[in-house]
Tab-separated table of C-alpha atoms in Angstrom:
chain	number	residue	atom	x	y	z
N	1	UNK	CA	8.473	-27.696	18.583
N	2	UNK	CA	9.615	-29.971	15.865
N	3	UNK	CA	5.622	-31.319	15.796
N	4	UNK	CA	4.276	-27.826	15.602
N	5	UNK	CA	7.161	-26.388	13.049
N	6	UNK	CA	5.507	-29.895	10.702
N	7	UNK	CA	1.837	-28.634	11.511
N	8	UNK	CA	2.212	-25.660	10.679
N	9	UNK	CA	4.099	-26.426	7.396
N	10	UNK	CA	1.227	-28.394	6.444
N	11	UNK	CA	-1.574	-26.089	7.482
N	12	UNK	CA	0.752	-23.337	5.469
N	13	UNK	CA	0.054	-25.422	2.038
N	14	UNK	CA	-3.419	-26.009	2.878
N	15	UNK	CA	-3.959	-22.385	3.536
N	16	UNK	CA	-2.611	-21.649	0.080
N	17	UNK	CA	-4.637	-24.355	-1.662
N	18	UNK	CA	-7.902	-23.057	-0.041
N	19	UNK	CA	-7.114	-19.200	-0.818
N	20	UNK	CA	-6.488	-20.890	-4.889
N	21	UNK	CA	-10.318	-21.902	-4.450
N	22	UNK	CA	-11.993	-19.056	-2.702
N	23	UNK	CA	-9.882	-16.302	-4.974
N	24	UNK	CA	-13.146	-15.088	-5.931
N	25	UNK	CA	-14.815	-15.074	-2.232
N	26	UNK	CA	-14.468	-11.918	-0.280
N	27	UNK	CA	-13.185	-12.169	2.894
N	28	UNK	CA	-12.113	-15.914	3.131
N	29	UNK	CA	-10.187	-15.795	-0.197
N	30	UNK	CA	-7.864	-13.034	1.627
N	31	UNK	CA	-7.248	-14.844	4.951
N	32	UNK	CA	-6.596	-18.180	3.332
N	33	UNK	CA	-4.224	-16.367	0.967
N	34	UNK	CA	-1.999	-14.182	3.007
N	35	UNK	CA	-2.111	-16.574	6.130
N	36	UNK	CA	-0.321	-19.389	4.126
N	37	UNK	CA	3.358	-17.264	4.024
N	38	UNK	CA	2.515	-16.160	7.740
N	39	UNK	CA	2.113	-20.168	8.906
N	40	UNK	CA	4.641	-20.750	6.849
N	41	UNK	CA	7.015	-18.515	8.299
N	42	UNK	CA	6.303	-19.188	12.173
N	43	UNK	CA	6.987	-22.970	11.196
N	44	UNK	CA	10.402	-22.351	9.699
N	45	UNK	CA	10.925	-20.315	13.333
N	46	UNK	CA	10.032	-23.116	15.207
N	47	UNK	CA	11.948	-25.689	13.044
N	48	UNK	CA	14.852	-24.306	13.612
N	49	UNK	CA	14.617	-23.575	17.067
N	50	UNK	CA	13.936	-27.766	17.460
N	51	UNK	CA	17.025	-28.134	15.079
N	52	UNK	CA	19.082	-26.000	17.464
N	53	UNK	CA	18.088	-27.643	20.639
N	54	UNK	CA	18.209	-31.160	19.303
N	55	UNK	CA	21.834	-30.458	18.376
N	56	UNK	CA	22.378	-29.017	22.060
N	57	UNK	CA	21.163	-32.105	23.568
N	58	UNK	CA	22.551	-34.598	21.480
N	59	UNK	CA	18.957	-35.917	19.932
N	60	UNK	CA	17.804	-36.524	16.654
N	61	UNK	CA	16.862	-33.614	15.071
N	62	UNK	CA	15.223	-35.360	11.857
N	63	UNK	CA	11.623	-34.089	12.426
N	64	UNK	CA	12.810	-30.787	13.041
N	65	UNK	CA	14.622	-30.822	9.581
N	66	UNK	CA	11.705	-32.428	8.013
N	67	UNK	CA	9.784	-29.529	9.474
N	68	UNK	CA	12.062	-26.443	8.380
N	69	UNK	CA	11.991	-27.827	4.956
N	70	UNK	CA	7.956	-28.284	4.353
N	71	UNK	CA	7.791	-24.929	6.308
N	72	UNK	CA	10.219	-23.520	4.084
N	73	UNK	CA	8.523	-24.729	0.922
N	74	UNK	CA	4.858	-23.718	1.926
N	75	UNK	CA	6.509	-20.224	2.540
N	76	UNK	CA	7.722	-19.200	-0.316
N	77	UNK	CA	4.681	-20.967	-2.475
N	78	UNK	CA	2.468	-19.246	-0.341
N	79	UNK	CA	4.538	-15.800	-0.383
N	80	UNK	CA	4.386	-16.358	-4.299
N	81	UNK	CA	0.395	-16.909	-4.353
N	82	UNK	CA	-0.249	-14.153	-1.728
N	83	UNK	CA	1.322	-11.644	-4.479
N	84	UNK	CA	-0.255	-12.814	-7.480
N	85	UNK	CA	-3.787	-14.154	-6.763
N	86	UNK	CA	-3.572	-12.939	-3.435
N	87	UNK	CA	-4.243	-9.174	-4.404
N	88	UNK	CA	-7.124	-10.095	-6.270
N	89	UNK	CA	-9.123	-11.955	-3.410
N	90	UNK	CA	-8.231	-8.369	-1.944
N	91	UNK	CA	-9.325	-6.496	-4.777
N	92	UNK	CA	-12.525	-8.576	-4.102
N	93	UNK	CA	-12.406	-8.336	-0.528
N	94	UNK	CA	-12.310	-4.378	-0.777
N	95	UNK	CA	-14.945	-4.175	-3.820
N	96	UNK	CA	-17.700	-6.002	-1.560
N	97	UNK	CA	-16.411	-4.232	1.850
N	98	UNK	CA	-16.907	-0.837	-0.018
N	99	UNK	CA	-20.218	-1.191	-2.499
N	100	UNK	CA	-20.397	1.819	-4.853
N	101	UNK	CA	-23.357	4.312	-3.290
N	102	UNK	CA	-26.756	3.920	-4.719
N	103	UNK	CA	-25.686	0.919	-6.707
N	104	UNK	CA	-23.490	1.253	-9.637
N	105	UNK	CA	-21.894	-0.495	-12.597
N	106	UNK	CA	-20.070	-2.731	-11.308
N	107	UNK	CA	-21.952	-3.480	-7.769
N	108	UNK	CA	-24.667	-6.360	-7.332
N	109	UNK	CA	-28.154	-4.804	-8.547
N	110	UNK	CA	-27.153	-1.687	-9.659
N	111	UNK	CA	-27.347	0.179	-12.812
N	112	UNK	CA	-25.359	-0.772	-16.005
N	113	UNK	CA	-24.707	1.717	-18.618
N	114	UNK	CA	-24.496	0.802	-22.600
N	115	UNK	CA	-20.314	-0.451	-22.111
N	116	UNK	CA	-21.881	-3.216	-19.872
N	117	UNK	CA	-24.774	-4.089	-21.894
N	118	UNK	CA	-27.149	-3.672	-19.756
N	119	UNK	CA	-30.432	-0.864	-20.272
N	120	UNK	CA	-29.749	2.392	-20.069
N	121	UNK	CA	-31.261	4.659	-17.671
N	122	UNK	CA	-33.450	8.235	-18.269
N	123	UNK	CA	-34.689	8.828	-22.069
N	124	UNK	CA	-33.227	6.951	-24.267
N	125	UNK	CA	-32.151	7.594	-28.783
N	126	UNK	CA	-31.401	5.131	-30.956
N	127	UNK	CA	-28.200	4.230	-28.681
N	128	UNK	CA	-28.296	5.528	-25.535
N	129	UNK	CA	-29.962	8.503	-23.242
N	130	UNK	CA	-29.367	12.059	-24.357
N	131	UNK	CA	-27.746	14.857	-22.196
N	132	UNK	CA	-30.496	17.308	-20.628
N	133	UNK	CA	-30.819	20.081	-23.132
N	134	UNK	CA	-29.682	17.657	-26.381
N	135	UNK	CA	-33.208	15.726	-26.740
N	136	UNK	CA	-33.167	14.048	-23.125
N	137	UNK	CA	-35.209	14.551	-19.853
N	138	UNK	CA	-35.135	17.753	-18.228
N	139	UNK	CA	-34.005	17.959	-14.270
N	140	UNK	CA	-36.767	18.540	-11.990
N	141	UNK	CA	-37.477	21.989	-11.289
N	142	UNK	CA	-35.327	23.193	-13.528
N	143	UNK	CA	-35.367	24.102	-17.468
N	144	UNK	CA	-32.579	22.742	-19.315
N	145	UNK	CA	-30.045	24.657	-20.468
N	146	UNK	CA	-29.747	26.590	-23.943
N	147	UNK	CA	-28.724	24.922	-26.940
N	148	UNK	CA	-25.462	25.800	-28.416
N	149	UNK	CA	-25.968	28.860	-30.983
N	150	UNK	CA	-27.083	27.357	-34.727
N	151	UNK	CA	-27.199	23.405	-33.001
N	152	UNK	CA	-30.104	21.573	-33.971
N	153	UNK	CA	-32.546	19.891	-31.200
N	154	UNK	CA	-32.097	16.035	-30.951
N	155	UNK	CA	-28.208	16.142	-32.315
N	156	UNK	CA	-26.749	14.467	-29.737
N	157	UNK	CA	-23.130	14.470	-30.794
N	158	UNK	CA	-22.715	10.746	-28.613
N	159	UNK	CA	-25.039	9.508	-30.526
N	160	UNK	CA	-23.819	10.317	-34.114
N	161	UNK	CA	-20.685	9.216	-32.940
N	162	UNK	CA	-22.079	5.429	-31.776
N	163	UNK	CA	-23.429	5.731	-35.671
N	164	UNK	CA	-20.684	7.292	-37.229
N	165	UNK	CA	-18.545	4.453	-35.346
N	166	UNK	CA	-20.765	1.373	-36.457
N	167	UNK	CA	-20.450	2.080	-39.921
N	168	UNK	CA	-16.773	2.692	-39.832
N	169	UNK	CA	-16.184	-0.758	-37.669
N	170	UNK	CA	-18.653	-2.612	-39.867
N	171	UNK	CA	-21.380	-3.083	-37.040
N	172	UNK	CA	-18.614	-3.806	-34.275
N	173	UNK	CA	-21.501	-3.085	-31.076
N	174	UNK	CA	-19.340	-4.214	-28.183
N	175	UNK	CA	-16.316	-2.226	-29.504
N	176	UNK	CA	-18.020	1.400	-30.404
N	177	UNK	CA	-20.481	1.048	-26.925
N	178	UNK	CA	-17.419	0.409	-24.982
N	179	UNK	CA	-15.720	3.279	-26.383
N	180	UNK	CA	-18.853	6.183	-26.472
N	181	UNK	CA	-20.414	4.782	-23.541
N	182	UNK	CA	-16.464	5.937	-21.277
N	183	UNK	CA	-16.949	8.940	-23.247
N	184	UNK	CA	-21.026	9.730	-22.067
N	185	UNK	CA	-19.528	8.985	-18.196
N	186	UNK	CA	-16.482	11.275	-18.255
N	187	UNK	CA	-16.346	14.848	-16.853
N	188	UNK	CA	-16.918	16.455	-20.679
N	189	UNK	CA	-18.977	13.589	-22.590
N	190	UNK	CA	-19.797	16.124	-25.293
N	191	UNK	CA	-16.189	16.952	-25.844
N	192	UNK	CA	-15.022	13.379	-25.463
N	193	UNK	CA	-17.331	12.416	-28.218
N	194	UNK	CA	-16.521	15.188	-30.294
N	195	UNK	CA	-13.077	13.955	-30.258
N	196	UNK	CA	-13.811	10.660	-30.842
N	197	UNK	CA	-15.890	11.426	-33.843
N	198	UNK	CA	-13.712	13.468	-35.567
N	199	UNK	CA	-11.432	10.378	-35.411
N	200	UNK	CA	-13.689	7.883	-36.839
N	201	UNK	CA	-14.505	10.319	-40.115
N	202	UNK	CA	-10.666	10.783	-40.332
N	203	UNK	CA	-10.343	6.884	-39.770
N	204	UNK	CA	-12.724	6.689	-43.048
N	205	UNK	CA	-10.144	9.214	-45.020
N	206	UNK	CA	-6.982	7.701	-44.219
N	207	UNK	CA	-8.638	4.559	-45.876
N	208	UNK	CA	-9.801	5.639	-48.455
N	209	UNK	CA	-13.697	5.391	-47.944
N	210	UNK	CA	-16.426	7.636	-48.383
N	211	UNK	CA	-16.987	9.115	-45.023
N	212	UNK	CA	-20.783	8.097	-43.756
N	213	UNK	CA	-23.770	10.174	-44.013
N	214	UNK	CA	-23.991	9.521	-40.439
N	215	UNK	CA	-21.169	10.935	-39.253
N	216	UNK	CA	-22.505	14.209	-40.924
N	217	UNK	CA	-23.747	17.277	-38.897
N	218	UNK	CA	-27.309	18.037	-39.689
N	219	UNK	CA	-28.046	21.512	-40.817
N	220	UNK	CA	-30.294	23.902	-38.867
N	221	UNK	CA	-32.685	23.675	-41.454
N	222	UNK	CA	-32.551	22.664	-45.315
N	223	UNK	CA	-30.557	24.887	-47.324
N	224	UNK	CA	-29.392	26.857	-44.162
N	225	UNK	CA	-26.242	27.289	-42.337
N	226	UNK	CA	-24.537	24.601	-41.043
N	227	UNK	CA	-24.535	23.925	-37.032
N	228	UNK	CA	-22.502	26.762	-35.432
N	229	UNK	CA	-20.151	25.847	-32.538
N	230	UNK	CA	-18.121	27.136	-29.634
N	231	UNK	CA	-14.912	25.415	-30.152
N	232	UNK	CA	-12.320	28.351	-30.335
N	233	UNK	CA	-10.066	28.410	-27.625
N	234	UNK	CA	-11.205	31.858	-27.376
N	235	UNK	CA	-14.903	31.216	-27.228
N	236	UNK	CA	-17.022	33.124	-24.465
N	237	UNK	CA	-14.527	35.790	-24.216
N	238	UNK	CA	-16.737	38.524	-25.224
N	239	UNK	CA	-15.151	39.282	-28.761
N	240	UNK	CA	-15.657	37.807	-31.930
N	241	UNK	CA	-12.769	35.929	-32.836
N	242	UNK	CA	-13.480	33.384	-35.663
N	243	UNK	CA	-12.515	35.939	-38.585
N	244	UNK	CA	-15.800	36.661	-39.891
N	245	UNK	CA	-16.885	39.912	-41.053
N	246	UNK	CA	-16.874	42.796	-38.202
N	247	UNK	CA	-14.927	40.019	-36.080
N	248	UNK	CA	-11.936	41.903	-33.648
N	249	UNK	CA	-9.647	38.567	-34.719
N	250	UNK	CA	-9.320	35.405	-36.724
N	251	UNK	CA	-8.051	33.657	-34.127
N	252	UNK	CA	-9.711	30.692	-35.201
N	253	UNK	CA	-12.052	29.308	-38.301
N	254	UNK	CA	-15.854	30.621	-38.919
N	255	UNK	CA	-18.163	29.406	-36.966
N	256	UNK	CA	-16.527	28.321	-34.310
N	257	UNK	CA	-16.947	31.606	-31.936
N	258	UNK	CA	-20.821	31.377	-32.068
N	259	UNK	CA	-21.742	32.474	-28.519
N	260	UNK	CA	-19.368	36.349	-29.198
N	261	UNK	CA	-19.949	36.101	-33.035
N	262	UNK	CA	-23.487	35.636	-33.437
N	263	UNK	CA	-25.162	32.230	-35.868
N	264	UNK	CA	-23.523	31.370	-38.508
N	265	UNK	CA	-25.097	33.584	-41.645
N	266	UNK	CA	-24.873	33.160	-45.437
N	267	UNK	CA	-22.752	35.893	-46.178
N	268	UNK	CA	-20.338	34.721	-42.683
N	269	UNK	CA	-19.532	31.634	-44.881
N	270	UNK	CA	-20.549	32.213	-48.860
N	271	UNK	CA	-20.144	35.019	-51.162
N	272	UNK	CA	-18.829	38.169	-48.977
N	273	UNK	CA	-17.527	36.423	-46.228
N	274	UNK	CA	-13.544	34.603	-45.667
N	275	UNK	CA	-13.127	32.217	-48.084
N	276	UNK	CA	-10.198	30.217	-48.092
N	277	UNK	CA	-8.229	26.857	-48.509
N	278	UNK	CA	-7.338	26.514	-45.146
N	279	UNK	CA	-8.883	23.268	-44.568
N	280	UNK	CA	-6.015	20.235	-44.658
N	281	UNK	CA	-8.784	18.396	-47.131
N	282	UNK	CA	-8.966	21.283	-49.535
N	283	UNK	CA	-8.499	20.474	-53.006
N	284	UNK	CA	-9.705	16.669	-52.885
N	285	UNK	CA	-12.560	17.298	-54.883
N	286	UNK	CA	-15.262	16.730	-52.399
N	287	UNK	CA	-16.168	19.364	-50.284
N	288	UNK	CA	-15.589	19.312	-46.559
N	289	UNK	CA	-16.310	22.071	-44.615
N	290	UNK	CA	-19.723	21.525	-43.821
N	291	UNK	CA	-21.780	23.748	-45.749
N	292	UNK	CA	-25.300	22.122	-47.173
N	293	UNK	CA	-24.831	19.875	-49.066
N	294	UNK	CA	-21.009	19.283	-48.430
N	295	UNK	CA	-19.912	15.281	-48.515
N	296	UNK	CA	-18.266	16.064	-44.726
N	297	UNK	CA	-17.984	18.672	-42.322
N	298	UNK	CA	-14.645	18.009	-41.202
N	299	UNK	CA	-13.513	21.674	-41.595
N	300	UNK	CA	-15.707	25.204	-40.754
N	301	UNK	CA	-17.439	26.410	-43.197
N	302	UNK	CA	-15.192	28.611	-45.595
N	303	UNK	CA	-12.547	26.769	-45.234
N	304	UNK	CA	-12.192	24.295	-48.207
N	305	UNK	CA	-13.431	26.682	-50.817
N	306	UNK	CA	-11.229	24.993	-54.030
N	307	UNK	CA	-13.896	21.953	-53.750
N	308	UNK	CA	-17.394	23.980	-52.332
N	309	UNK	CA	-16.891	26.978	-54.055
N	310	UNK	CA	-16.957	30.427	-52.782
């Protein structure tokens, strides 16, 4: 037992060694990592069993002791691998025992989106493919769905927020196709990049630069209302509730209750209609809430009437 309680001390530490340089292999990388602390264990057993009948019978029990120590040693190396490095030959292990269906990002051949920097798939803009009913392919045997009320065909919000992003991070690709690209694969992309272009034209405010034409809303048509939207909370509840004229509330800004309240109209947002300073840009002396030929569209239209005028 003293023999075996060496052996397998040794083939503990050459168990570990192996795992270091098959991390990235699936399969082999995991045995070779997480059998080092089991080898290493069974040899400290049998070391000390060899210990314990050498003292009984009065031999020498150095090889038994020279086994429970490398046994000892290649454990708890090999205990400290199998936790570290050993989770990611697991990782591995798991990530080529379960391929993602039909291919994905991250399996061998599949498809990689514009975060991975790889070619995008279906129709594609200037930086990326367009949602069905925004400019991009429509399903087969279907129609694609409506346009939001006012929205202009081909605005795909993603897209001016990949623009809108470049010029605010100087041209940084890798940086604003990592961050729209998560937001085209969540659960809301048109939301998500909503959200993240609002923060990129407030990025360009709180340092003091002249927000990007880019990151502008196009307007239905020239000298026409600005895009209408359905962003109230209280959108599709079958009253008008953006405060216009003949609305039941002003539960939220103009224009933003499109699909109860109708398109946006001259008199919802000029002369006539609400008119206020309710904007948190108002009074900065360039007009923000969207309106032709406003410098941003940061706020609904009527909303930042001390620098666009009534």
């Amino acid at each position: 037992m003293a023999a075996a309680s060496v052996i397998l001390g040794l083939l503990a530490f050459l168990f570990m060694v192996g795992g270091l340089f098959t991390a990235m292999v699936p399969v082999m990388g995991s045995v070779l990592s997480f059998g080092a602390p089991v080898l290493g264990l069974f040899g400290m057993v049998f070391g000390g069993v060899a210990m314990s009948r050498a003292n009984q019978m009065g031999d020498s029990n150095g090889l038994a002791i020279t086994g429970l120590v490398v046994s000892a040693i290649s454990f708890f190396l090999g205990l400290l691998f199998a936790l570290t490095c050993g989770m990611c030959n697991a990782c591995v292990t798991a990530a080529a025992m379960n391929p993602q269906p039909n291919g994905g990002a991250w399996s061998p051949g599949g498809p990689t989106g514009p975060a991975f920097g790889g070619p995008t798939t279906g129709t594609t803009g200037p930086s990326g493919p367009s949602p069905a009913g925004w400019g991009g392919p429509t399903p087969t045997g279907g129609t694609a769905p409506p346009l939001p009320v006012g929205a202009v065909p081909g605005d795909d919000v993603c897209e001016r927020a990949e623009r809108c992003c470049l010029a605010f991070a100087d041209g940084d690709a890798d940086f604003c196709g990592g961050a729209v690209g998560a937001a085209r694969r969540g659960d809301a992309p048109e939301e998500a990049c909503r959200t993240l272009l609002d923060g990129y034209v407030q990025g360009f405010e709180t340092t003091d630069r002249e927000v990007a034409e880019v990151c502008r809303a196009p307007s239905a048509a020239a000298g026409g209302p600005p895009v209408c939207t359905d962003h109230c909370v209280h959108a599709r509840d079958g009253e008008c509730d953006d405060g216009r004229p003949g609305s039941q509330t002003d539960l939220c800004v103009p224009g933003s209750d499109c699909a109860d309240c109708g398109p946006l109209q001259g008199a919802s947002w000029s002369a006539g209609g609400r008119c206020d300073e309710s904007c948190p840009s108002s009074g900065d002396g360039e007009c923000d809430d969207g309106r032709p030929g406003a410098h941003t569209d940061l706020c609904a239209p009527g909303t930042d009437c001390a620098d666009c005028g009534a």
